[in-house]
Amino acid sequence: MSRQFHPSAIGPETWEGYIFSDQEIRIKESTDLYGAVLWPSAMVLCHFLETNQDKYNLAHKNVIELGAGTGLSPLFPVCAKVTSTDLPDVLGNLQYNVTRNTKGRCKYIPLVMELIWGQNVAERFPRATHCFDYILAADVVYAHPYLNELMETFDYLCQDGTQILWAMRFRLDPENSFVGRFQQRFHLEELYNLPSLSIKLYRAWRKDSRAKDQTEAV
């Protein structure tokens, strides 16, 4: 994955360019919205997906990302059935990036949906019709007041056989506490560690799930 910054010569738009699988992805950020900025954890997750496609092949899989932000991470599995979710005020920029980078490229049209953690999750994603193979998350854990709601959202969406790929930057104590509580419900495997950025990448699955066995059989 390569990256290049492109300042706007004419007009207000500035974008970042990335190359993945020989295709250019252009990401527009909205600097006045905290959730519409590209954070390092998303790049770490994307790099991992690019370099580990042999083991984590998301092609034709049902994938949902929590806190998709600019939409970089869900753009990388271009042959996956992707649902990108975030807060209402972020969806405009997210939809723009997803549409701009997937039109004519993806076998499955990506979905962009509003999701407020802990609110009406079962109504938006009934388990009878929404079963996800992978949950992607990058930098969703920090000192915000909705960590309990995030935990419940993980718990609801992660069914038997679902795998979570979660990139996390450690900043303050709430992150450490969340990991401890997370391990009460999920198995947690560290896949990647970047001490220079204080970022770790985890794989997780329900303690009563067969996801680990399914991955090892690939």
GROMACS .gro file of C-alpha atoms in nm:
model
  218
    1MET     CA    1   0.000   0.000   0.000
    2SER     CA    2   0.149   0.332  -0.106
    3ARG     CA    3   0.030   0.677  -0.005
    4GLN     CA    4   0.050   1.021  -0.167
    5PHE     CA    5  -0.090   1.357  -0.058
    6HIS     CA    6  -0.260   1.569  -0.327
    7PRO     CA    7  -0.324   1.935  -0.234
    8SER     CA    8  -0.592   2.108  -0.434
    9ALA     CA    9  -0.458   2.333  -0.708
   10ILE     CA   10  -0.799   2.466  -0.806
   11GLY     CA   11  -1.099   2.452  -0.577
   12PRO     CA   12  -1.138   2.349  -0.213
   13GLU     CA   13  -1.087   1.974  -0.238
   14THR     CA   14  -0.778   1.802  -0.103
   15TRP     CA   15  -0.742   1.427  -0.107
   16GLU     CA   16  -0.502   1.149  -0.016
   17GLY     CA   17  -0.418   0.883  -0.272
   18TYR     CA   18  -0.345   0.516  -0.197
   19ILE     CA   19  -0.255   0.226  -0.421
   20PHE     CA   20  -0.403  -0.112  -0.336
   21SER     CA   21  -0.391  -0.414  -0.566
   22ASP     CA   22  -0.280  -0.183  -0.849
   23GLN     CA   23  -0.585   0.040  -0.806
   24GLU     CA   24  -0.583   0.399  -0.685
   25ILE     CA   25  -0.808   0.494  -0.394
   26ARG     CA   26  -0.876   0.862  -0.328
   27ILE     CA   27  -0.981   0.962   0.022
   28LYS     CA   28  -1.133   1.300   0.105
   29GLU     CA   29  -1.118   1.407   0.468
   30SER     CA   30  -1.336   1.655   0.652
   31THR     CA   31  -1.114   1.823   0.907
   32ASP     CA   32  -1.403   1.988   1.090
   33LEU     CA   33  -1.543   1.647   1.185
   34TYR     CA   34  -1.342   1.428   1.424
   35GLY     CA   35  -1.482   1.108   1.275
   36ALA     CA   36  -1.410   1.207   0.913
   37VAL     CA   37  -1.033   1.220   0.954
   38LEU     CA   38  -0.809   0.932   0.849
   39TRP     CA   39  -0.636   0.794   1.159
   40PRO     CA   40  -0.321   0.575   1.162
   41SER     CA   41  -0.505   0.267   1.291
   42ALA     CA   42  -0.711   0.253   0.971
   43MET     CA   43  -0.393   0.248   0.765
   44VAL     CA   44  -0.251  -0.030   0.982
   45LEU     CA   45  -0.566  -0.237   0.931
   46CYS     CA   46  -0.556  -0.179   0.555
   47HIS     CA   47  -0.190  -0.273   0.534
   48PHE     CA   48  -0.263  -0.594   0.722
   49LEU     CA   49  -0.552  -0.683   0.491
   50GLU     CA   50  -0.335  -0.618   0.187
   51THR     CA   51  -0.040  -0.827   0.305
   52ASN     CA   52  -0.237  -1.116   0.456
   53GLN     CA   53  -0.490  -1.195   0.187
   54ASP     CA   54  -0.379  -1.556   0.182
   55LYS     CA   55  -0.508  -1.611   0.535
   56TYR     CA   56  -0.771  -1.339   0.564
   57ASN     CA   57  -0.937  -1.346   0.225
   58LEU     CA   58  -1.248  -1.132   0.249
   59ALA     CA   59  -1.363  -1.193  -0.108
   60HIS     CA   60  -1.737  -1.263  -0.122
   61LYS     CA   61  -1.760  -1.239   0.258
   62ASN     CA   62  -2.015  -1.031   0.449
   63VAL     CA   63  -1.817  -0.752   0.615
   64ILE     CA   64  -1.928  -0.466   0.840
   65GLU     CA   65  -1.709  -0.186   0.969
   66LEU     CA   66  -1.786   0.005   1.286
   67GLY     CA   67  -1.686   0.370   1.286
   68ALA     CA   68  -1.585   0.359   0.919
   69GLY     CA   69  -1.488   0.728   0.921
   70THR     CA   70  -1.342   0.821   0.582
   71GLY     CA   71  -1.418   0.476   0.443
   72LEU     CA   72  -1.060   0.364   0.371
   73SER     CA   73  -1.067   0.026   0.546
   74PRO     CA   74  -1.390  -0.109   0.390
   75LEU     CA   75  -1.266  -0.010   0.043
   76PHE     CA   76  -0.979  -0.257   0.053
   77PRO     CA   77  -1.167  -0.588   0.029
   78VAL     CA   78  -1.302  -0.487  -0.314
   79CYS     CA   79  -1.478  -0.818  -0.374
   80ALA     CA   80  -1.645  -0.832  -0.032
   81LYS     CA   81  -2.005  -0.752   0.058
   82VAL     CA   82  -1.929  -0.446   0.268
   83THR     CA   83  -2.148  -0.241   0.500
   84SER     CA   84  -1.981   0.079   0.623
   85THR     CA   85  -2.134   0.237   0.933
   86ASP     CA   86  -2.083   0.554   1.131
   87LEU     CA   87  -2.261   0.848   1.296
   88PRO     CA   88  -2.508   1.060   1.095
   89ASP     CA   89  -2.280   1.366   1.064
   90VAL     CA   90  -2.004   1.154   0.908
   91LEU     CA   91  -2.215   0.969   0.650
   92GLY     CA   92  -2.200   1.236   0.380
   93ASN     CA   93  -1.822   1.227   0.349
   94LEU     CA   94  -1.818   0.848   0.396
   95GLN     CA   95  -2.072   0.795   0.117
   96TYR     CA   96  -1.875   1.028  -0.110
   97ASN     CA   97  -1.553   0.832  -0.063
   98VAL     CA   98  -1.719   0.493  -0.097
   99THR     CA   99  -1.907   0.591  -0.414
  100ARG     CA  100  -1.606   0.761  -0.568
  101ASN     CA  101  -1.379   0.462  -0.519
  102THR     CA  102  -1.608   0.167  -0.585
  103LYS     CA  103  -1.817   0.270  -0.884
  104GLY     CA  104  -1.750   0.021  -1.161
  105ARG     CA  105  -1.487  -0.161  -0.954
  106CYS     CA  106  -1.676  -0.378  -0.706
  107LYS     CA  107  -1.883  -0.685  -0.771
  108TYR     CA  108  -2.107  -0.594  -0.478
  109ILE     CA  109  -2.233  -0.240  -0.422
  110PRO     CA  110  -2.115  -0.129  -0.076
  111LEU     CA  111  -2.376  -0.009   0.172
  112VAL     CA  112  -2.334   0.302   0.387
  113MET     CA  113  -2.556   0.300   0.692
  114GLU     CA  114  -2.607   0.503   1.006
  115LEU     CA  115  -2.520   0.317   1.323
  116ILE     CA  116  -2.516   0.473   1.668
  117TRP     CA  117  -2.359   0.218   1.899
  118GLY     CA  118  -2.610   0.064   2.135
  119GLN     CA  119  -2.914   0.223   1.969
  120ASN     CA  120  -3.158   0.018   1.760
  121VAL     CA  121  -2.885  -0.218   1.646
  122ALA     CA  122  -3.118  -0.518   1.636
  123GLU     CA  123  -3.371  -0.323   1.430
  124ARG     CA  124  -3.112  -0.213   1.176
  125PHE     CA  125  -2.934  -0.547   1.159
  126PRO     CA  126  -3.174  -0.829   1.250
  127ARG     CA  127  -2.980  -1.150   1.299
  128ALA     CA  128  -3.220  -1.347   1.082
  129THR     CA  129  -3.102  -1.158   0.773
  130HIS     CA  130  -2.767  -1.005   0.876
  131CYS     CA  131  -2.487  -1.249   0.952
  132PHE     CA  132  -2.138  -1.103   0.915
  133ASP     CA  133  -1.824  -1.304   0.850
  134TYR     CA  134  -1.600  -1.016   0.956
  135ILE     CA  135  -1.631  -0.705   1.170
  136LEU     CA  136  -1.367  -0.440   1.098
  137ALA     CA  137  -1.288  -0.167   1.348
  138ALA     CA  138  -1.007   0.090   1.357
  139ASP     CA  139  -0.952   0.340   1.638
  140VAL     CA  140  -1.301   0.304   1.781
  141VAL     CA  141  -1.177   0.280   2.141
  142TYR     CA  142  -1.060   0.601   2.303
  143ALA     CA  143  -1.174   0.828   2.586
  144HIS     CA  144  -1.534   0.872   2.471
  145PRO     CA  145  -1.845   0.808   2.685
  146TYR     CA  146  -1.986   0.528   2.467
  147LEU     CA  147  -1.752   0.239   2.541
  148ASN     CA  148  -2.029   0.033   2.700
  149GLU     CA  149  -2.249   0.085   2.394
  150LEU     CA  150  -1.960  -0.013   2.168
  151MET     CA  151  -1.914  -0.333   2.368
  152GLU     CA  152  -2.282  -0.421   2.333
  153THR     CA  153  -2.266  -0.353   1.959
  154PHE     CA  154  -1.967  -0.583   1.919
  155ASP     CA  155  -2.149  -0.845   2.124
  156TYR     CA  156  -2.465  -0.828   1.916
  157LEU     CA  157  -2.304  -0.826   1.571
  158CYS     CA  158  -2.045  -1.094   1.647
  159GLN     CA  159  -2.228  -1.423   1.596
  160ASP     CA  160  -2.098  -1.777   1.588
  161GLY     CA  161  -1.831  -1.785   1.316
  162THR     CA  162  -1.782  -1.408   1.300
  163GLN     CA  163  -1.427  -1.276   1.326
  164ILE     CA  164  -1.335  -0.927   1.448
  165LEU     CA  165  -1.028  -0.752   1.305
  166TRP     CA  166  -0.966  -0.456   1.531
  167ALA     CA  167  -0.681  -0.202   1.514
  168MET     CA  168  -0.639   0.001   1.829
  169ARG     CA  169  -0.417   0.286   1.936
  170PHE     CA  170  -0.343   0.290   2.307
  171ARG     CA  171  -0.356   0.638   2.459
  172LEU     CA  172  -0.509   0.641   2.806
  173ASP     CA  173  -0.635   0.400   3.072
  174PRO     CA  174  -0.987   0.361   2.921
  175GLU     CA  175  -0.832   0.169   2.631
  176ASN     CA  176  -0.661  -0.078   2.866
  177SER     CA  177  -0.976  -0.122   3.072
  178PHE     CA  178  -1.184  -0.185   2.760
  179VAL     CA  179  -0.950  -0.460   2.643
  180GLY     CA  180  -0.983  -0.633   2.980
  181ARG     CA  181  -1.363  -0.621   2.967
  182PHE     CA  182  -1.359  -0.725   2.602
  183GLN     CA  183  -1.169  -1.041   2.693
  184GLN     CA  184  -1.448  -1.146   2.926
  185ARG     CA  185  -1.669  -1.203   2.621
  186PHE     CA  186  -1.424  -1.269   2.338
  187HIS     CA  187  -1.108  -1.460   2.267
  188LEU     CA  188  -0.837  -1.212   2.170
  189GLU     CA  189  -0.530  -1.280   1.958
  190GLU     CA  190  -0.265  -1.016   1.889
  191LEU     CA  191  -0.174  -1.021   1.520
  192TYR     CA  192   0.036  -0.707   1.483
  193ASN     CA  193   0.219  -0.469   1.713
  194LEU     CA  194   0.363  -0.129   1.622
  195PRO     CA  195   0.517   0.012   1.940
  196SER     CA  196   0.631   0.331   1.764
  197LEU     CA  197   0.265   0.420   1.701
  198SER     CA  198   0.123   0.253   2.014
  199ILE     CA  199  -0.104   0.052   1.781
  200LYS     CA  200  -0.195  -0.313   1.806
  201LEU     CA  201  -0.407  -0.520   1.571
  202TYR     CA  202  -0.622  -0.794   1.717
  203ARG     CA  203  -0.834  -1.080   1.595
  204ALA     CA  204  -1.126  -1.172   1.815
  205TRP     CA  205  -1.412  -1.418   1.819
  206ARG     CA  206  -1.683  -1.519   2.062
  207LYS     CA  207  -1.579  -1.755   2.338
  208ASP     CA  208  -1.848  -1.997   2.222
  209SER     CA  209  -1.761  -1.955   1.853
  210ARG     CA  210  -1.593  -2.187   1.604
  211ALA     CA  211  -1.424  -1.897   1.420
  212LYS     CA  212  -1.074  -1.997   1.531
  213ASP     CA  213  -1.112  -2.349   1.397
  214GLN     CA  214  -1.254  -2.215   1.070
  215THR     CA  215  -0.955  -1.984   1.017
  216GLU     CA  216  -0.701  -2.254   1.094
  217ALA     CA  217  -0.869  -2.479   0.838
  218VAL     CA  218  -0.815  -2.222   0.558
   0.00000   0.00000   0.00000
